[in-house]
mmCIF file of C-alpha atoms in Angstrom:
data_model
loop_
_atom_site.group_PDB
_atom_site.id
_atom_site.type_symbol
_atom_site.label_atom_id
_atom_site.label_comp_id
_atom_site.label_asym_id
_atom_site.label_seq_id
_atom_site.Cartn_x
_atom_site.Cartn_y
_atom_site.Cartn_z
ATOM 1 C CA UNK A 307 -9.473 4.347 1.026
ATOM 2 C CA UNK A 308 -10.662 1.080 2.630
ATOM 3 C CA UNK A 309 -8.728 -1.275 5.116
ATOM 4 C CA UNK A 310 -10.583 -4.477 6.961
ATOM 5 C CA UNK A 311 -8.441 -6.616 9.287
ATOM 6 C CA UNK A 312 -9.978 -9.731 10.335
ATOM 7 C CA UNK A 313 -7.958 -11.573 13.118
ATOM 8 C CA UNK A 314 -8.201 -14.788 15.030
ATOM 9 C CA UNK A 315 -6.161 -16.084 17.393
ATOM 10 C CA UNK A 316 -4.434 -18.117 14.498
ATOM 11 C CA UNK A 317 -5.315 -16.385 11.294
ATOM 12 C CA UNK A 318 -5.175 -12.791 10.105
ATOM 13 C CA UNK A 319 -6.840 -11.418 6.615
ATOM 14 C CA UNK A 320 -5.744 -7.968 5.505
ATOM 15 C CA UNK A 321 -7.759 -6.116 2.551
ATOM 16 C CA UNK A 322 -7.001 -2.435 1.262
ATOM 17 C CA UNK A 323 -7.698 -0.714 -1.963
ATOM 18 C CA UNK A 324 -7.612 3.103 -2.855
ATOM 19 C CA UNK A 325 -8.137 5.485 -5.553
ATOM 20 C CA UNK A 326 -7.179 8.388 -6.095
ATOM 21 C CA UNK A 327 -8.388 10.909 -8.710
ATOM 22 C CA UNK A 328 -7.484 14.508 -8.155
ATOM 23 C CA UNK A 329 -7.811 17.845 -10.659
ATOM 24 C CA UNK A 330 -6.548 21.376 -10.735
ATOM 25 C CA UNK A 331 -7.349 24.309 -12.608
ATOM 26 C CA UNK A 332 -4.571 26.378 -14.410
ATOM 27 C CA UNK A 333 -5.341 29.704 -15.465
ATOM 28 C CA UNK A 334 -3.887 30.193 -18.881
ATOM 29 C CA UNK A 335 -4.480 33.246 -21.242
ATOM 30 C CA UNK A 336 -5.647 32.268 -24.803
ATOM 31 C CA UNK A 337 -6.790 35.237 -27.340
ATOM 32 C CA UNK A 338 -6.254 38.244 -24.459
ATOM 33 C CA UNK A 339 -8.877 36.297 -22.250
ATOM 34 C CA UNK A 340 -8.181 34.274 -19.506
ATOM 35 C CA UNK A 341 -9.150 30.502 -19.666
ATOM 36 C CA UNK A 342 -9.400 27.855 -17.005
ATOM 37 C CA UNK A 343 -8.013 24.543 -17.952
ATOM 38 C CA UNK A 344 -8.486 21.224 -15.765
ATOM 39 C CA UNK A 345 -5.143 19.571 -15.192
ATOM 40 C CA UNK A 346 -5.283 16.035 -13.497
ATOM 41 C CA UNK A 347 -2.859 15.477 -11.022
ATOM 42 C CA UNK A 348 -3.285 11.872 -9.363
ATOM 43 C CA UNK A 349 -5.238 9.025 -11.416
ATOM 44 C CA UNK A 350 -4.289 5.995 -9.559
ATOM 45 C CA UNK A 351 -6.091 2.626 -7.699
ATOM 46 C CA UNK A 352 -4.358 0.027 -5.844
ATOM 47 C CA UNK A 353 -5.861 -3.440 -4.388
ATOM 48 C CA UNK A 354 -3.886 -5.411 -1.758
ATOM 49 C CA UNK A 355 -5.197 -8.868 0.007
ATOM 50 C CA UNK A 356 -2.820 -10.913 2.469
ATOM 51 C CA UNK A 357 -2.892 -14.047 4.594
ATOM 52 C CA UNK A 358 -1.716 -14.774 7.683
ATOM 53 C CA UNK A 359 -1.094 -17.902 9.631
ATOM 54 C CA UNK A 360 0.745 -17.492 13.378
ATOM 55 C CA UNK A 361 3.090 -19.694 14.464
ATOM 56 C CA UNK A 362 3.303 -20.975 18.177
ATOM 57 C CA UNK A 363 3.438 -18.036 20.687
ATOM 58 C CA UNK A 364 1.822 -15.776 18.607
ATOM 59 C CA UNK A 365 4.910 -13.638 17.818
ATOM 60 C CA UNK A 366 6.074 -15.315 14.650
ATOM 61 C CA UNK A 367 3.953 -15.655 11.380
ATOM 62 C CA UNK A 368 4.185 -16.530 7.955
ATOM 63 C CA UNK A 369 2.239 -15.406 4.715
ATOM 64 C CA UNK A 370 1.096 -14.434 1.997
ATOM 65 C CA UNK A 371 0.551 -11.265 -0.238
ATOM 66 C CA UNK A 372 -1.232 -9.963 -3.591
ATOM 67 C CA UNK A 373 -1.338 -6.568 -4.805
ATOM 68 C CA UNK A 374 -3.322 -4.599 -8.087
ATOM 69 C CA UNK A 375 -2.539 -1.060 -9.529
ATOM 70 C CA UNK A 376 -2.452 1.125 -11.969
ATOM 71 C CA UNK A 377 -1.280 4.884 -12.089
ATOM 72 C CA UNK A 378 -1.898 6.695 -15.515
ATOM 73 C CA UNK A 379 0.133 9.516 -14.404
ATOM 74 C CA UNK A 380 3.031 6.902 -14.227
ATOM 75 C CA UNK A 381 2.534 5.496 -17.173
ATOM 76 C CA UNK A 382 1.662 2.065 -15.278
ATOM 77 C CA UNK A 383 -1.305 0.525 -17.263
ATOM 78 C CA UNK A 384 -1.284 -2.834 -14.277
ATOM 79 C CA UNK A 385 1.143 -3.705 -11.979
ATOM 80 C CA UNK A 386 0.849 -7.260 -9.927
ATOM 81 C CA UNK A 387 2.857 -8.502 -7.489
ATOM 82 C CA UNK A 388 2.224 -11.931 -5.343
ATOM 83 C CA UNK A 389 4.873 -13.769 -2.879
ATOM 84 C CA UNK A 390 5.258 -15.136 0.502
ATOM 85 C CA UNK A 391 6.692 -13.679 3.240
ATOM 86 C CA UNK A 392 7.958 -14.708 7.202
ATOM 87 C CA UNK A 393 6.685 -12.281 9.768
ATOM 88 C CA UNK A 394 7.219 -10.990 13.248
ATOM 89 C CA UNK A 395 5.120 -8.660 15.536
ATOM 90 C CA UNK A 396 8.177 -6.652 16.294
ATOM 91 C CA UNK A 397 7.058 -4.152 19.542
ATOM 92 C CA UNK A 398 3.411 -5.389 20.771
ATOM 93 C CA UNK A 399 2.660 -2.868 23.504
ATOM 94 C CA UNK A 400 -0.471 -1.214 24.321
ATOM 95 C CA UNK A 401 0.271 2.146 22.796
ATOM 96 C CA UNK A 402 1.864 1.058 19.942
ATOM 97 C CA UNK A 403 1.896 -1.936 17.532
ATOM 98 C CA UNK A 404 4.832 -2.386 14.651
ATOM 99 C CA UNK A 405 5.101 -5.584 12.561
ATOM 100 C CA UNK A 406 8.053 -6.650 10.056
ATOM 101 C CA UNK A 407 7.796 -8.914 7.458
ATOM 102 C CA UNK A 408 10.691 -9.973 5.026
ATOM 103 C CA UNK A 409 9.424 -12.058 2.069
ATOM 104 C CA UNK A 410 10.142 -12.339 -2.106
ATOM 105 C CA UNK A 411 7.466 -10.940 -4.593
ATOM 106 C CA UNK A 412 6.723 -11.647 -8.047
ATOM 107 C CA UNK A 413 6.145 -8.301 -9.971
ATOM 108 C CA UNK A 414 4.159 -7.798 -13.572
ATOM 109 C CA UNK A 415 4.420 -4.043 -14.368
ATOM 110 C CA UNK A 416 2.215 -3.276 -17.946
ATOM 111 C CA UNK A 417 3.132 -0.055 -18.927
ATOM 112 C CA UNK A 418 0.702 2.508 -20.798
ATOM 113 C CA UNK A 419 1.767 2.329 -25.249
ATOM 114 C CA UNK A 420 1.853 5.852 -24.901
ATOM 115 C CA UNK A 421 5.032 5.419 -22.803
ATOM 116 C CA UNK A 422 8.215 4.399 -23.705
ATOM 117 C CA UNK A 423 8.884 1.888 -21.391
ATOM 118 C CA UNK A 424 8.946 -2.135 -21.882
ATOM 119 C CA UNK A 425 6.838 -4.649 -19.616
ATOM 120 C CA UNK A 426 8.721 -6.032 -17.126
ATOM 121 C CA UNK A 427 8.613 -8.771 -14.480
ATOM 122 C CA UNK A 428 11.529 -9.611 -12.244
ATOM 123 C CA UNK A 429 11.246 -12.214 -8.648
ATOM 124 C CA UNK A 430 11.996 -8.816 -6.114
ATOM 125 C CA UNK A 431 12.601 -8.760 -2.367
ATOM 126 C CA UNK A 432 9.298 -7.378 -0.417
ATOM 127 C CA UNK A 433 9.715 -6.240 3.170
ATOM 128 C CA UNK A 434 6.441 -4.548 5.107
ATOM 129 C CA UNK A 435 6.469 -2.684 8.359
ATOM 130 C CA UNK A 436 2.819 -2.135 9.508
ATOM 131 C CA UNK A 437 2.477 0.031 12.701
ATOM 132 C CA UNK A 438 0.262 1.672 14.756
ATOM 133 C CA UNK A 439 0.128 3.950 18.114
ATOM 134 C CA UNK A 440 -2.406 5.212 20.844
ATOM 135 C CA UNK A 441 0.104 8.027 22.037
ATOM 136 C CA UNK A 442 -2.477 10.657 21.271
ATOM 137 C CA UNK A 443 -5.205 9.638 23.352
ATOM 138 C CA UNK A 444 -8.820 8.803 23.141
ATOM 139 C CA UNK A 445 -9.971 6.841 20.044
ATOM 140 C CA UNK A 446 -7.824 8.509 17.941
ATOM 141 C CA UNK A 447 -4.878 6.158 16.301
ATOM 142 C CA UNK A 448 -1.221 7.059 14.212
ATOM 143 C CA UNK A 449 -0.814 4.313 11.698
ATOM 144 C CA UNK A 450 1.991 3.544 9.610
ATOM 145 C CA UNK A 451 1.707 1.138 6.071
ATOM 146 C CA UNK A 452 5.512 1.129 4.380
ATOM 147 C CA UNK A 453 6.001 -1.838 1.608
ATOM 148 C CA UNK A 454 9.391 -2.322 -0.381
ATOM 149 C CA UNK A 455 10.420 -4.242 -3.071
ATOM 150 C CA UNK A 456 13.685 -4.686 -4.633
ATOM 151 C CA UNK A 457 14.334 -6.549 -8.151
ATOM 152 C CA UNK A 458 16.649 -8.830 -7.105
ATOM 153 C CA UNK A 459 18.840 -9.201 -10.167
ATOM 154 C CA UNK A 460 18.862 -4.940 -10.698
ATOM 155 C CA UNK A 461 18.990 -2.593 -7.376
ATOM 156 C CA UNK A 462 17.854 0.020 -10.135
ATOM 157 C CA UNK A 463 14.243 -1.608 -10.164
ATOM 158 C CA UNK A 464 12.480 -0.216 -6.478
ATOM 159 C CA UNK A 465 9.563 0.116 -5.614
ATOM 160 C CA UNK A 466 8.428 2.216 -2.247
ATOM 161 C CA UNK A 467 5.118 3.001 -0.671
ATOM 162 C CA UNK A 468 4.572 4.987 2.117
ATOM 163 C CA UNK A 469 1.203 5.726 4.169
ATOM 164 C CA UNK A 470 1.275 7.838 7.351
ATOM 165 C CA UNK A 471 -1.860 8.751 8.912
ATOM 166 C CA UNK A 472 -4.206 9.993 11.640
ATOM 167 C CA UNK A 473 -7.612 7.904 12.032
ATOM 168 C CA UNK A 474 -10.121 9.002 14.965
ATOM 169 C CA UNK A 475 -13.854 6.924 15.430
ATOM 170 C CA UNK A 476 -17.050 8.641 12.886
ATOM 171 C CA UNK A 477 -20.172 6.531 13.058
ATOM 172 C CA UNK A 478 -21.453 3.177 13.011
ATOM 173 C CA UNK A 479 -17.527 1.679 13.185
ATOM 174 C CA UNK A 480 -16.147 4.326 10.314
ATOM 175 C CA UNK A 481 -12.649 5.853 11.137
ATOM 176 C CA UNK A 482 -11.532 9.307 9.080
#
């Protein structure tokens, strides 16, 4: 996983991508012996950029968003999204940050052949809430990254992602 935020006093660029590619071994018997086979159980990327731009006081911000992936275990061959959004910086104390944003989203899903599901694209609802806390101490950090989107025309069509973590300082200005 990577995440860069770079912030000014009137601009703020977000970039994140991940993958993801994790394998098990199942023990199966074949023949009376006993045979090892490799199972994959997460094959997925994702790419997100967004733009900024505060609004007098600082509080209040508007923007924009973009977003890449692809999970083979879902069946999802590429799914886009793009939109704008109106932001606020919700709590902005010193041991913990939370932001809200509200916006609409375009979303492309390709789906794999091998799957029978059709394309779709549908104008969704997107809503963020980006967070982070110092209540543990040190240089250590709880972070938060929820996004939501809603097809707007069928309640059915949702999409939800949900990061929680723990990040604490390596070297040279790397977090684990």
């Amino acid at each position: 996983k990577v995440n860069t935020v770079l912030a000014s006093t009137r601009d703020r660029y977000t970039f994140n991508g991940q993958y993801e590619r994790d394998d098990a071994y199942n023990l199966s018997v074949v023949d009376g012996r006993g045979v090892k086979q490799k199972v994959v159980t997460a094959d997925n990327w994702k790419l997100l950029a967004k733009y900024d731009y505060f609004l007098e006081g600082a509080r209040n911000y508007v923007g924009v968003n973009g977003s890449l992936e692809a999970d083979a275990l879902a069946g999802v061959d590429l799914r886009t999204y793009v939109g704008p959004y109106v932001g606020r910086k919700l709590l902005d104390d010193a041991w913990l940050k939370l932001d809200g944003e509200l916006g609409l989203a375009f979303v492309a899903t390709e789906y794999d052949p091998a799957v029978d599901q059709q394309d779709n694209d549908y104008t969704g609802i997107n809503w963020n809430l980006t967070g982070e806390s110092s209540i543990l101490g040190g240089d250590s950090r709880l972070y938060l990254r929820h996004v939501g989107i809603v097809d707007a025309g069928d309640t059915d069509q949702l999409i939800l992602k949900n990061t929680l973590g723990l990040a604490f300082p390596l070297l040279y200005g790397l977090e684990a």
